[in-house]
Short mmCIF file of C-alpha atoms and ligand atoms in Angstrom, two decimals:
data_model
loop_
_atom_site.label_atom_id
_atom_site.label_comp_id
_atom_site.label_asym_id
_atom_site.label_seq_id
_atom_site.Cartn_x
_atom_site.Cartn_y
_atom_site.Cartn_z
CA MET A 403 116.10 125.85 88.47
CA THR A 404 113.66 123.87 90.61
CA THR A 405 110.07 125.00 90.87
CA GLN A 406 109.29 122.63 93.71
CA PRO A 407 108.78 124.46 97.00
CA ALA A 408 110.51 123.14 100.12
CA ALA A 409 107.16 123.37 101.90
CA VAL A 410 103.59 124.58 101.54
CA ILE A 411 101.78 125.82 104.65
CA VAL A 412 97.99 125.84 104.28
CA LEU A 413 96.26 128.05 106.85
CA ALA A 414 92.87 126.84 108.09
CA ALA A 415 92.75 127.77 111.75
CA GLY A 416 90.16 130.53 111.47
CA GLU A 417 86.81 129.90 113.14
CA GLY A 418 84.67 130.73 110.10
CA THR A 419 81.94 132.36 112.21
CA ARG A 420 80.21 133.94 109.22
CA MET A 421 79.31 130.49 107.88
CA LYS A 422 77.00 130.12 110.95
CA SER A 423 77.60 126.40 110.86
CA ALA A 424 78.33 123.51 113.21
CA THR A 425 80.57 122.14 110.44
CA PRO A 426 84.06 123.65 110.22
CA LYS A 427 84.17 126.11 107.30
CA VAL A 428 86.91 124.28 105.42
CA LEU A 429 84.89 121.04 105.41
CA HIS A 430 81.97 122.59 103.53
CA PRO A 431 81.88 120.92 100.11
CA LEU A 432 82.41 122.56 96.75
CA GLY A 433 82.38 120.46 93.59
CA GLY A 434 82.25 117.28 95.68
CA ARG A 435 85.38 118.01 97.74
CA PRO A 436 85.74 119.89 101.02
CA LEU A 437 87.11 123.44 100.54
CA VAL A 438 90.38 122.46 102.17
CA GLY A 439 90.62 119.45 99.83
CA HIS A 440 90.95 121.84 96.88
CA ALA A 441 93.66 123.81 98.70
CA LEU A 442 95.59 120.66 99.60
CA ARG A 443 95.22 119.27 96.06
CA ALA A 444 96.74 122.45 94.58
CA ALA A 445 99.53 122.39 97.19
CA GLN A 446 100.18 118.69 96.57
CA SER A 447 100.46 119.21 92.81
CA THR A 448 103.51 121.48 93.27
CA GLY A 449 105.41 118.47 94.66
CA PRO A 450 106.48 120.15 97.91
CA GLY A 451 109.05 118.65 100.26
CA HIS A 452 106.59 119.15 103.13
CA LEU A 453 102.87 119.86 103.31
CA VAL A 454 101.61 121.43 106.55
CA LEU A 455 98.01 122.22 107.45
CA VAL A 456 97.49 124.68 110.31
CA LEU A 457 94.30 123.99 112.28
CA ARG A 458 92.69 125.07 115.51
CA HIS A 459 88.88 124.99 115.55
CA GLN A 460 87.53 121.41 115.43
CA ALA A 461 90.99 120.31 114.36
CA GLU A 462 90.30 116.61 114.96
CA ARG A 463 87.24 116.66 112.71
CA VAL A 464 89.17 118.31 109.90
CA ARG A 465 92.12 115.97 110.32
CA ALA A 466 89.87 112.89 110.28
CA ALA A 467 88.21 114.03 107.04
CA LEU A 468 91.54 114.35 105.22
CA THR A 469 93.90 111.60 106.29
CA THR A 470 93.02 109.13 103.50
CA ASP A 471 93.37 111.62 100.64
CA PHE A 472 96.42 113.46 101.97
CA PRO A 473 98.46 111.02 104.06
CA GLU A 474 101.58 113.16 103.62
CA ALA A 475 99.99 116.30 105.12
CA ARG A 476 101.20 117.14 108.61
CA VAL A 477 98.85 118.99 110.95
CA ALA A 478 100.17 121.86 113.06
CA LEU A 479 97.91 123.20 115.78
CA GLN A 480 97.73 126.95 116.26
CA ASP A 481 97.73 128.08 119.90
CA GLU A 482 95.52 130.83 121.39
CA VAL A 483 97.64 133.66 119.92
CA PRO A 484 95.56 134.96 116.98
CA GLY A 485 96.50 136.14 113.50
CA THR A 486 97.83 134.94 110.15
CA GLY A 487 101.41 135.56 111.28
CA ARG A 488 100.99 133.32 114.31
CA ALA A 489 99.37 130.63 112.14
CA VAL A 490 102.45 130.62 109.86
CA GLN A 491 104.76 130.51 112.89
CA CYS A 492 102.96 127.40 114.12
CA GLY A 493 103.27 125.86 110.63
CA LEU A 494 107.01 126.61 110.53
CA ASP A 495 107.46 124.93 113.93
CA ALA A 496 106.31 121.67 112.32
CA LEU A 497 109.12 121.89 109.73
CA PRO A 498 112.78 120.92 110.15
CA ASP A 499 114.95 123.72 111.67
CA ASP A 500 117.51 123.44 108.88
CA LEU A 501 114.99 123.74 106.02
CA THR A 502 116.16 125.91 103.11
CA GLY A 503 114.43 127.16 99.97
CA THR A 504 110.91 128.37 99.25
CA VAL A 505 107.90 128.16 101.54
CA LEU A 506 104.45 128.88 100.10
CA VAL A 507 101.58 130.14 102.27
CA THR A 508 98.04 129.39 101.05
CA TYR A 509 94.54 129.10 102.61
CA GLY A 510 92.08 126.31 103.25
CA ASP A 511 89.17 128.51 102.21
CA VAL A 512 90.49 129.60 98.78
CA PRO A 513 89.30 126.72 96.57
CA LEU A 514 89.93 127.93 93.01
CA LEU A 515 93.64 128.69 93.39
CA SER A 516 95.33 126.29 90.96
CA GLY A 517 98.48 124.24 91.29
CA GLU A 518 99.75 125.90 88.08
CA THR A 519 99.48 129.34 89.70
CA LEU A 520 101.40 128.11 92.74
CA GLU A 521 104.09 126.71 90.42
CA ARG A 522 104.29 130.06 88.61
CA LEU A 523 104.58 131.88 91.93
CA THR A 524 107.43 129.59 92.99
CA ARG A 525 109.22 130.06 89.66
CA VAL A 526 108.93 133.87 89.69
CA HIS A 527 110.08 133.86 93.32
CA THR A 528 113.19 131.72 92.76
CA GLU A 529 114.15 133.29 89.41
CA GLY A 530 113.98 136.77 90.96
CA ALA A 531 115.97 135.62 94.03
CA ASN A 532 113.23 137.30 96.08
CA ALA A 533 112.90 137.04 99.84
CA MET A 534 109.10 137.40 99.51
CA THR A 535 106.78 137.27 96.50
CA VAL A 536 103.17 138.37 96.95
CA LEU A 537 100.43 136.92 94.75
CA THR A 538 98.20 139.85 93.77
CA ALA A 539 95.22 140.58 91.54
CA LEU A 540 93.86 143.70 89.86
CA LEU A 541 90.26 144.18 90.97
CA ASP A 542 87.61 146.56 89.64
CA ASP A 543 86.40 146.84 93.21
CA PRO A 544 89.31 146.37 95.64
CA THR A 545 87.24 147.30 98.73
CA GLY A 546 88.14 145.31 101.83
CA TYR A 547 91.46 143.92 100.63
CA GLY A 548 94.97 145.01 101.57
CA ARG A 549 96.36 147.32 98.81
CA VAL A 550 99.74 146.61 97.25
CA LEU A 551 102.05 149.63 96.98
CA ARG A 552 105.07 149.43 94.67
CA ASP A 553 108.26 151.48 94.34
CA GLU A 554 111.41 151.19 92.20
CA ASN A 555 112.66 148.30 94.44
CA GLY A 556 109.50 146.19 94.20
CA VAL A 557 106.60 146.02 96.66
CA SER A 558 107.05 148.65 99.36
CA ALA A 559 104.02 148.01 101.54
CA ILE A 560 100.65 146.30 101.94
CA VAL A 561 98.13 148.71 103.47
CA GLU A 562 94.93 147.30 104.94
CA GLN A 563 91.65 148.97 103.87
CA LYS A 564 91.08 150.58 107.28
CA ASP A 565 94.57 152.11 107.37
CA ALA A 566 94.64 153.32 103.75
CA THR A 567 94.57 156.96 102.60
CA GLU A 568 92.24 158.15 99.84
CA ASP A 569 95.03 157.78 97.25
CA GLN A 570 95.98 154.32 98.49
CA ARG A 571 92.36 153.17 98.35
CA ALA A 572 92.35 154.02 94.64
CA VAL A 573 95.01 151.33 94.09
CA ARG A 574 93.37 148.35 92.35
CA GLU A 575 96.15 145.84 92.99
CA VAL A 576 95.26 143.82 96.08
CA ASN A 577 97.01 141.31 98.31
CA SER A 578 95.66 137.78 97.85
CA GLY A 579 97.24 136.69 101.14
CA VAL A 580 99.14 133.98 99.21
CA TYR A 581 102.92 134.31 99.26
CA ALA A 582 106.23 132.64 98.49
CA PHE A 583 108.98 133.23 101.08
CA GLU A 584 112.63 132.38 101.44
CA VAL A 585 112.26 130.35 104.61
CA THR A 586 115.11 131.90 106.64
CA ALA A 587 114.00 135.46 105.82
CA LEU A 588 110.46 134.52 106.87
CA ARG A 589 111.56 132.94 110.17
CA THR A 590 113.76 135.89 111.08
CA ALA A 591 111.12 138.50 110.22
CA LEU A 592 108.26 136.68 112.00
CA ALA A 593 110.30 136.57 115.21
CA GLY A 594 110.21 140.38 115.17
CA VAL A 595 106.47 140.84 114.54
CA GLY A 596 104.39 141.97 117.51
CA ARG A 597 100.69 142.29 118.31
CA ASP A 598 100.44 146.06 118.76
CA ASN A 599 97.43 146.62 116.47
CA ALA A 600 93.73 147.16 117.09
CA ALA A 601 92.91 143.45 116.77
CA GLY A 602 95.84 142.29 118.92
CA GLU A 603 96.77 139.79 116.19
CA VAL A 604 100.11 138.74 114.75
CA TYR A 605 99.75 140.01 111.16
CA LEU A 606 101.66 138.09 108.51
CA THR A 607 101.74 141.23 106.35
CA ASP A 608 103.97 142.90 108.97
CA VAL A 609 106.90 140.74 107.83
CA LEU A 610 107.10 142.74 104.60
CA ALA A 611 108.67 145.84 106.20
CA LEU A 612 111.06 143.72 108.29
CA ILE A 613 112.20 141.70 105.25
CA ARG A 614 112.76 144.93 103.26
CA SER A 615 114.73 146.61 106.03
CA ALA A 616 116.91 143.49 106.30
CA GLY A 617 117.76 143.98 102.60
CA GLY A 618 115.43 141.34 101.15
CA ARG A 619 113.71 141.90 97.82
CA VAL A 620 109.86 141.80 97.82
CA GLU A 621 108.10 141.42 94.48
CA ALA A 622 104.53 140.74 93.33
CA LEU A 623 103.03 138.36 90.80
CA ALA A 624 99.77 139.84 89.50
CA LEU A 625 97.01 137.48 88.37
CA GLU A 626 94.46 138.35 85.69
CA ASP A 627 92.04 135.75 87.04
CA GLU A 628 90.60 137.12 90.27
CA TRP A 629 88.51 134.00 90.96
CA GLU A 630 91.70 132.19 91.90
CA ILE A 631 92.31 134.40 94.91
CA ARG A 632 88.75 134.58 96.21
CA GLY A 633 88.08 133.08 99.60
CA VAL A 634 84.92 131.77 101.23
CA ASN A 635 83.76 133.65 104.31
CA ASP A 636 80.00 133.05 104.11
CA ARG A 637 77.55 130.85 102.23
CA VAL A 638 76.86 133.47 99.57
CA GLN A 639 80.52 133.37 98.57
CA LEU A 640 80.44 129.56 98.82
CA ALA A 641 77.63 129.42 96.25
CA ASP A 642 79.35 131.97 93.96
CA LEU A 643 82.62 130.06 93.98
CA ALA A 644 80.88 126.70 93.56
CA ALA A 645 79.07 128.04 90.48
CA GLU A 646 82.31 129.37 88.99
CA ALA A 647 84.16 126.12 89.74
CA ASN A 648 81.33 124.25 88.01
CA ARG A 649 81.48 126.54 84.95
CA ARG A 650 85.21 125.79 84.71
CA THR A 651 84.67 122.05 85.06
CA LEU A 652 81.97 122.06 82.34
CA ARG A 653 84.18 124.15 80.05
CA HIS A 654 87.03 121.68 80.56
CA TRP A 655 84.85 118.72 79.57
CA MET A 656 83.23 120.49 76.61
CA LEU A 657 86.69 121.34 75.24
CA ALA A 658 87.61 117.68 75.79
CA GLY A 659 84.79 116.54 73.49
CA VAL A 660 81.75 116.18 75.76
CA THR A 661 78.40 117.66 74.63
CA ILE A 662 76.70 119.49 77.51
CA VAL A 663 73.31 120.55 76.19
CA ASP A 664 72.46 122.93 79.04
CA PRO A 665 75.42 124.09 81.16
CA SER A 666 73.10 126.19 83.32
CA THR A 667 71.39 123.07 84.76
CA THR A 668 74.38 120.72 84.80
CA TRP A 669 76.60 120.15 87.84
CA ILE A 670 79.74 118.04 87.62
CA ASP A 671 82.03 117.38 90.59
CA ALA A 672 85.78 117.87 90.37
CA ASP A 673 86.60 114.14 90.51
CA VAL A 674 84.16 112.97 87.80
CA THR A 675 85.68 111.70 84.52
CA LEU A 676 84.01 111.78 81.10
CA GLU A 677 85.17 110.41 77.75
CA PRO A 678 84.86 112.20 74.41
CA ASP A 679 81.44 112.00 72.70
CA VAL A 680 79.52 111.62 75.92
CA THR A 681 76.27 113.63 75.81
CA ILE A 682 74.93 115.25 78.98
CA ARG A 683 71.32 116.39 78.61
CA PRO A 684 69.67 119.06 80.85
CA GLY A 685 69.22 118.67 84.60
CA VAL A 686 72.11 116.30 85.34
CA GLN A 687 74.27 116.15 88.48
CA LEU A 688 77.33 113.90 88.40
CA HIS A 689 78.94 113.41 91.79
CA GLY A 690 81.88 111.72 93.44
CA SER A 691 83.95 109.38 91.32
CA THR A 692 81.31 108.93 88.59
CA ARG A 693 82.80 107.89 85.23
CA VAL A 694 80.99 107.97 81.89
CA ALA A 695 82.39 106.17 78.83
CA THR A 696 82.27 107.33 75.23
CA GLY A 697 78.97 107.53 73.38
CA ALA A 698 76.84 107.33 76.51
CA VAL A 699 73.87 109.68 76.88
CA VAL A 700 72.99 110.82 80.40
CA GLY A 701 69.81 112.80 81.10
CA PRO A 702 67.58 114.55 81.15
CA ASP A 703 67.33 114.72 84.94
CA CYS A 704 69.81 112.22 86.32
CA THR A 705 71.67 112.32 89.64
CA LEU A 706 74.57 109.88 89.73
CA THR A 707 77.01 109.43 92.62
CA ASP A 708 79.99 107.09 92.21
CA VAL A 709 78.34 105.46 89.18
CA GLU A 710 80.25 103.88 86.29
CA VAL A 711 78.42 104.24 82.96
CA GLY A 712 79.58 102.05 80.04
CA ALA A 713 80.03 103.12 76.43
CA ASP A 714 76.83 103.95 74.51
CA ALA A 715 74.61 103.36 77.54
CA VAL A 716 71.50 105.56 77.82
CA LEU A 717 70.24 106.81 81.20
CA GLU A 718 67.09 108.90 81.52
CA ARG A 719 65.63 110.36 84.74
CA THR A 720 67.72 108.07 86.91
CA HIS A 721 68.86 108.43 90.50
CA GLY A 722 71.84 106.17 91.18
CA SER A 723 74.70 105.58 93.57
CA SER A 724 77.57 103.08 93.64
CA ALA A 725 76.30 101.28 90.54
CA VAL A 726 77.92 99.92 87.38
CA ILE A 727 76.05 100.18 84.07
CA GLY A 728 77.32 98.06 81.18
CA ALA A 729 78.00 99.18 77.63
CA GLY A 730 74.88 99.75 75.53
CA ALA A 731 72.56 99.28 78.51
CA GLN A 732 69.36 101.29 79.02
CA VAL A 733 68.18 102.74 82.32
CA GLY A 734 64.97 104.63 83.12
CA PRO A 735 63.05 106.77 82.70
CA PHE A 736 62.39 106.87 86.46
CA ALA A 737 64.84 104.30 87.79
CA TYR A 738 66.42 104.12 91.24
CA LEU A 739 69.79 102.35 91.35
CA ARG A 740 70.99 101.69 94.87
CA PRO A 741 74.49 100.56 95.87
CA GLY A 742 75.68 97.25 94.49
CA THR A 743 73.66 97.41 91.27
CA ARG A 744 75.56 95.91 88.31
CA LEU A 745 73.78 95.92 84.96
CA GLY A 746 75.43 93.92 82.17
CA ALA A 747 76.04 95.05 78.62
CA ASP A 748 72.86 95.71 76.59
CA GLY A 749 70.72 95.07 79.68
CA LYS A 750 67.76 97.14 80.80
CA ILE A 751 66.51 98.55 84.08
CA GLY A 752 63.30 100.26 83.01
CA THR A 753 60.55 102.48 84.30
CA PHE A 754 59.78 102.65 88.04
CA VAL A 755 62.32 99.99 88.87
CA GLU A 756 64.41 99.97 92.06
CA THR A 757 67.54 97.82 92.32
CA LYS A 758 69.91 97.13 95.19
CA ASN A 759 72.83 94.71 95.48
CA ALA A 760 71.68 93.17 92.21
CA THR A 761 73.72 91.74 89.37
CA ILE A 762 71.73 91.68 86.15
CA GLY A 763 73.52 89.84 83.36
CA ARG A 764 74.28 90.77 79.78
CA GLY A 765 71.12 91.38 77.75
CA SER A 766 68.77 90.76 80.67
CA LYS A 767 65.83 93.06 81.28
CA VAL A 768 63.74 94.30 84.19
CA PRO A 769 61.54 96.66 82.16
CA HIS A 770 58.67 97.82 84.40
CA LEU A 771 57.53 98.56 87.98
CA SER A 772 59.74 96.18 89.95
CA TYR A 773 62.04 95.85 92.98
CA VAL A 774 65.18 93.76 92.55
CA GLY A 775 67.11 93.42 95.81
CA ASP A 776 69.87 90.92 96.70
CA ALA A 777 69.67 89.06 93.40
CA THR A 778 71.80 87.56 90.67
CA ILE A 779 70.11 87.36 87.28
CA GLY A 780 71.88 85.53 84.45
CA GLU A 781 72.15 86.53 80.79
CA HIS A 782 69.31 87.25 78.32
CA SER A 783 66.57 86.74 80.91
CA ASN A 784 63.38 88.78 81.25
CA ILE A 785 61.62 89.68 84.50
CA GLY A 786 57.93 90.47 83.97
CA ALA A 787 56.31 93.74 85.01
CA ALA A 788 55.48 94.38 88.67
CA SER A 789 57.80 91.77 90.17
CA VAL A 790 59.28 91.90 93.66
CA PHE A 791 62.38 90.16 94.93
CA VAL A 792 61.19 89.49 98.46
CA ASN A 793 64.60 89.62 100.12
CA TYR A 794 63.72 90.41 103.72
CA ASP A 795 61.68 88.36 106.16
CA GLY A 796 61.82 91.02 108.86
CA VAL A 797 64.99 89.55 110.36
CA ARG A 798 67.36 88.32 107.64
CA LYS A 799 68.19 89.33 104.07
CA ALA A 800 68.30 86.44 101.57
CA HIS A 801 69.45 86.07 97.97
CA THR A 802 67.61 85.09 94.77
CA THR A 803 69.46 83.50 91.84
CA ILE A 804 67.97 83.39 88.35
CA GLY A 805 69.60 81.62 85.39
CA ASP A 806 70.12 82.45 81.71
CA HIS A 807 67.36 82.79 79.06
CA VAL A 808 64.65 82.74 81.72
CA ARG A 809 61.16 84.18 80.91
CA MET A 810 59.34 85.08 84.11
CA GLY A 811 55.74 86.27 84.14
CA SER A 812 54.32 89.54 85.41
CA ASP A 813 53.55 90.15 89.06
CA ASN A 814 55.86 87.43 90.38
CA MET A 815 57.16 87.38 93.97
CA TYR A 816 60.55 85.73 94.51
CA VAL A 817 60.57 84.69 98.16
CA ALA A 818 64.31 84.42 98.88
CA PRO A 819 66.32 82.32 99.22
CA VAL A 820 65.19 80.78 95.95
CA THR A 821 66.78 79.70 92.66
CA VAL A 822 65.31 79.63 89.14
CA GLY A 823 67.14 77.43 86.61
CA ASP A 824 68.17 78.26 83.03
CA GLY A 825 65.40 78.49 80.46
CA ALA A 826 62.58 78.37 83.03
CA TYR A 827 59.21 80.12 82.59
CA SER A 828 56.58 81.28 85.08
CA GLY A 829 52.94 82.29 84.87
CA ALA A 830 51.53 85.69 85.80
CA GLY A 831 51.04 86.22 89.51
CA THR A 832 53.28 83.36 90.61
CA VAL A 833 54.70 83.39 94.12
CA ILE A 834 58.04 81.60 93.74
CA ARG A 835 58.63 79.97 97.13
CA LYS A 836 60.40 76.83 95.87
CA ASP A 837 63.32 76.48 93.48
CA VAL A 838 62.29 76.20 89.82
CA PRO A 839 64.32 73.58 87.88
CA ALA A 840 65.87 74.46 84.53
CA GLY A 841 63.31 74.40 81.73
CA ALA A 842 60.25 74.15 84.05
CA LEU A 843 57.11 76.31 83.99
CA ALA A 844 56.20 77.52 87.49
CA ILE A 845 52.56 78.37 88.20
CA ASN A 846 50.65 78.41 91.46
CA VAL A 847 47.54 80.46 90.76
CA ALA A 848 44.22 79.15 92.16
CA PRO A 849 41.46 78.60 89.52
CA GLN A 850 39.40 81.74 88.83
CA ARG A 851 35.70 81.64 89.85
CA ASN A 852 33.16 84.11 88.28
CA MET A 853 30.05 84.74 90.45
CA GLU A 854 27.50 85.83 87.82
CA GLY A 855 25.22 88.78 88.70
CA TRP A 856 27.14 89.60 91.88
CA THR A 857 27.24 93.41 91.34
CA LEU A 858 23.53 93.80 90.62
CA SER A 859 22.53 91.75 93.67
CA ARG A 860 25.21 92.94 96.17
CA ARG A 861 25.83 96.55 95.01
CA PRO A 862 22.46 97.66 93.64
CA GLY A 863 22.07 101.32 92.67
CA THR A 864 25.80 101.95 92.25
CA PRO A 865 27.28 103.26 88.96
CA ALA A 866 28.92 99.83 88.64
CA ALA A 867 25.54 98.07 88.91
CA GLU A 868 24.04 100.50 86.37
CA ALA A 869 26.92 99.84 83.97
CA ALA A 870 26.50 96.08 84.39
CA GLN A 871 22.74 96.44 83.78
CA ARG A 872 23.36 98.38 80.56
CA ALA A 873 25.88 95.75 79.38
CA ASN A 874 23.39 92.95 80.08
CA GLU A 875 20.61 94.76 78.17
CA GLN A 876 22.95 95.48 75.25
CA SER A 877 24.03 91.84 74.96
CA SER A 878 20.38 90.58 75.00
CA THR A 879 19.47 93.16 72.27
CA ASP A 880 22.47 91.96 70.28
CA ARG A 881 21.36 88.37 70.67
CA GLU A 882 17.77 89.22 69.54
CA SER A 883 18.94 91.14 66.46
CA GLN A 884 21.19 88.21 65.51
CA SER A 885 18.38 85.62 65.76
C1 UD1 B 1579 94.32 139.08 104.87
C2 UD1 B 1579 95.46 140.10 104.57
C3 UD1 B 1579 94.99 141.12 103.50
C4 UD1 B 1579 94.50 140.38 102.27
C5 UD1 B 1579 93.42 139.36 102.63
C6 UD1 B 1579 93.07 138.53 101.42
C7 UD1 B 1579 96.58 140.26 106.75
C8 UD1 B 1579 96.85 141.11 107.94
N1 UD1 B 1579 95.81 140.81 105.80
O1 UD1 B 1579 93.28 139.81 105.54
O2 UD1 B 1579 96.06 142.00 103.15
O3 UD1 B 1579 94.03 141.29 101.29
O4 UD1 B 1579 93.89 138.45 103.67
O5 UD1 B 1579 91.94 137.73 101.72
O6 UD1 B 1579 97.05 139.14 106.67
N2 UD1 B 1579 93.86 132.32 109.83
C9 UD1 B 1579 94.45 131.38 110.64
N3 UD1 B 1579 94.73 131.71 111.93
C10 UD1 B 1579 94.45 132.95 112.44
C11 UD1 B 1579 93.85 133.90 111.59
C12 UD1 B 1579 93.58 133.57 110.28
O7 UD1 B 1579 94.70 130.25 110.22
O8 UD1 B 1579 94.73 133.18 113.61
C13 UD1 B 1579 93.51 131.96 108.45
C14 UD1 B 1579 92.00 131.98 108.33
O9 UD1 B 1579 91.48 130.66 108.45
C15 UD1 B 1579 91.75 132.55 106.96
C16 UD1 B 1579 93.04 133.29 106.58
O10 UD1 B 1579 93.99 132.94 107.55
O11 UD1 B 1579 91.55 131.55 106.01
C17 UD1 B 1579 92.87 134.79 106.43
O12 UD1 B 1579 92.69 135.39 107.70
P1 UD1 B 1579 91.88 136.74 107.91
O13 UD1 B 1579 92.01 137.12 109.33
O14 UD1 B 1579 90.52 136.58 107.37
O15 UD1 B 1579 92.67 137.82 107.01
P2 UD1 B 1579 92.02 139.08 106.31
O16 UD1 B 1579 91.57 140.04 107.35
O17 UD1 B 1579 91.03 138.66 105.30
CA1 CA B 1580 89.39 136.77 105.08
#
């Protein structure tokens, strides 16, 4: 028996007023994906014949944010008639008239609902030959949710909190709002649902009575894991669900062989991948499509977005985005890797170093206090402390190329465009304005001049002058005692 639904309809037309945000609720991120991205991912994983997203508020913005990741999703626009039932009607209108089989209804603001649960719901629904199967959960505190009432024929009613009697309110089984339907039974029942309630909305839950009176069976699938059915209405719930999603992600990676020293200060997005024997030290955030290979140690205190970390690399106190770190390389502490940074195997980007659009070859090192922008550095070369790749003249960006086995001095300025050949050296404080041929030593410092007695004559009475005076006296005493 197939467990693939004919269609999944994801409802996301609500305004989300309690978020108090200019951004549509379902585009707020959780674990590096928009809320609705989680819902669509779960829907997609069931392999549905059709995937429909029902939108209304800021529909174009939501659509634009999703088209690359979910090209197969069709958008249905809800009209001005309000309510979950109307939203589903609009979703059904986007599906073929002759569709048969199971239709799932889920929500754009319920991010922890898994694809496996949707598959289970579909299986229970088809195996029971149900017309409607309600996903439910047993809550310690069911306040606010619709209560699920059962009789000998299955689910007899869903009673909303405000309409429930004392006895009904004691029922702990609640309606998640997620359902599987036999599509024809759903279409027929929805056509008979009106708006004669206090809110003037078309309630999806009203189909239950109509399906039952038409002879359809309504059953429930109860979940033990209530997090899966929780929705986001405000930013408090957003933070709660984000924290739980993160705990689940960390647990997944720890069970897959990753050491996470301090889960309470570690955040890992849903699309990050880690290999066994990676170590994550405290205070680390891994975002986007970041990948970390086996044996690498990340942290403490690193924030990496779309960064690829090679095997056995070590990153400490590093902020990086769109960078590639080679196997066995070392980064930090206190490094800033900007987009286009590529560090070769066993290379080093050290302390207080910023890099951007820079390829640093195998075994090459930029150990201290430097800016490397728009540069290609060959293999096994060393860039002295406090060097700047002067890549911008105020109008144009230009590139610096440095060869293999180069030994450049401290405090060098590379005024791009400029090229340094293989095996070249440079003196401290060199401003490299001209190309340096392979094997040459580049120096351009002016001779140093010492003006004796300058401090005593030009800065008399200062602590510096007093210190100089004492040093002079000491050296004449030393000279006398030696003679
Ligand atoms: C609904 C259920 C309730 C259940 C609860 C679970 C009904 C009548 N009640 O109540 O039994 O316990 O969910 O959370 O269905 N939406 C649209 N278009 C609309 C209205 C809503 O797309 O016109 C979407 C919203 O974006 C939202 C979802 O449907 O994500 C739920 O709608 P809401 O009105 O909040 O339903 P509840 O009152 O929470
Ligand atoms: Ca709600």
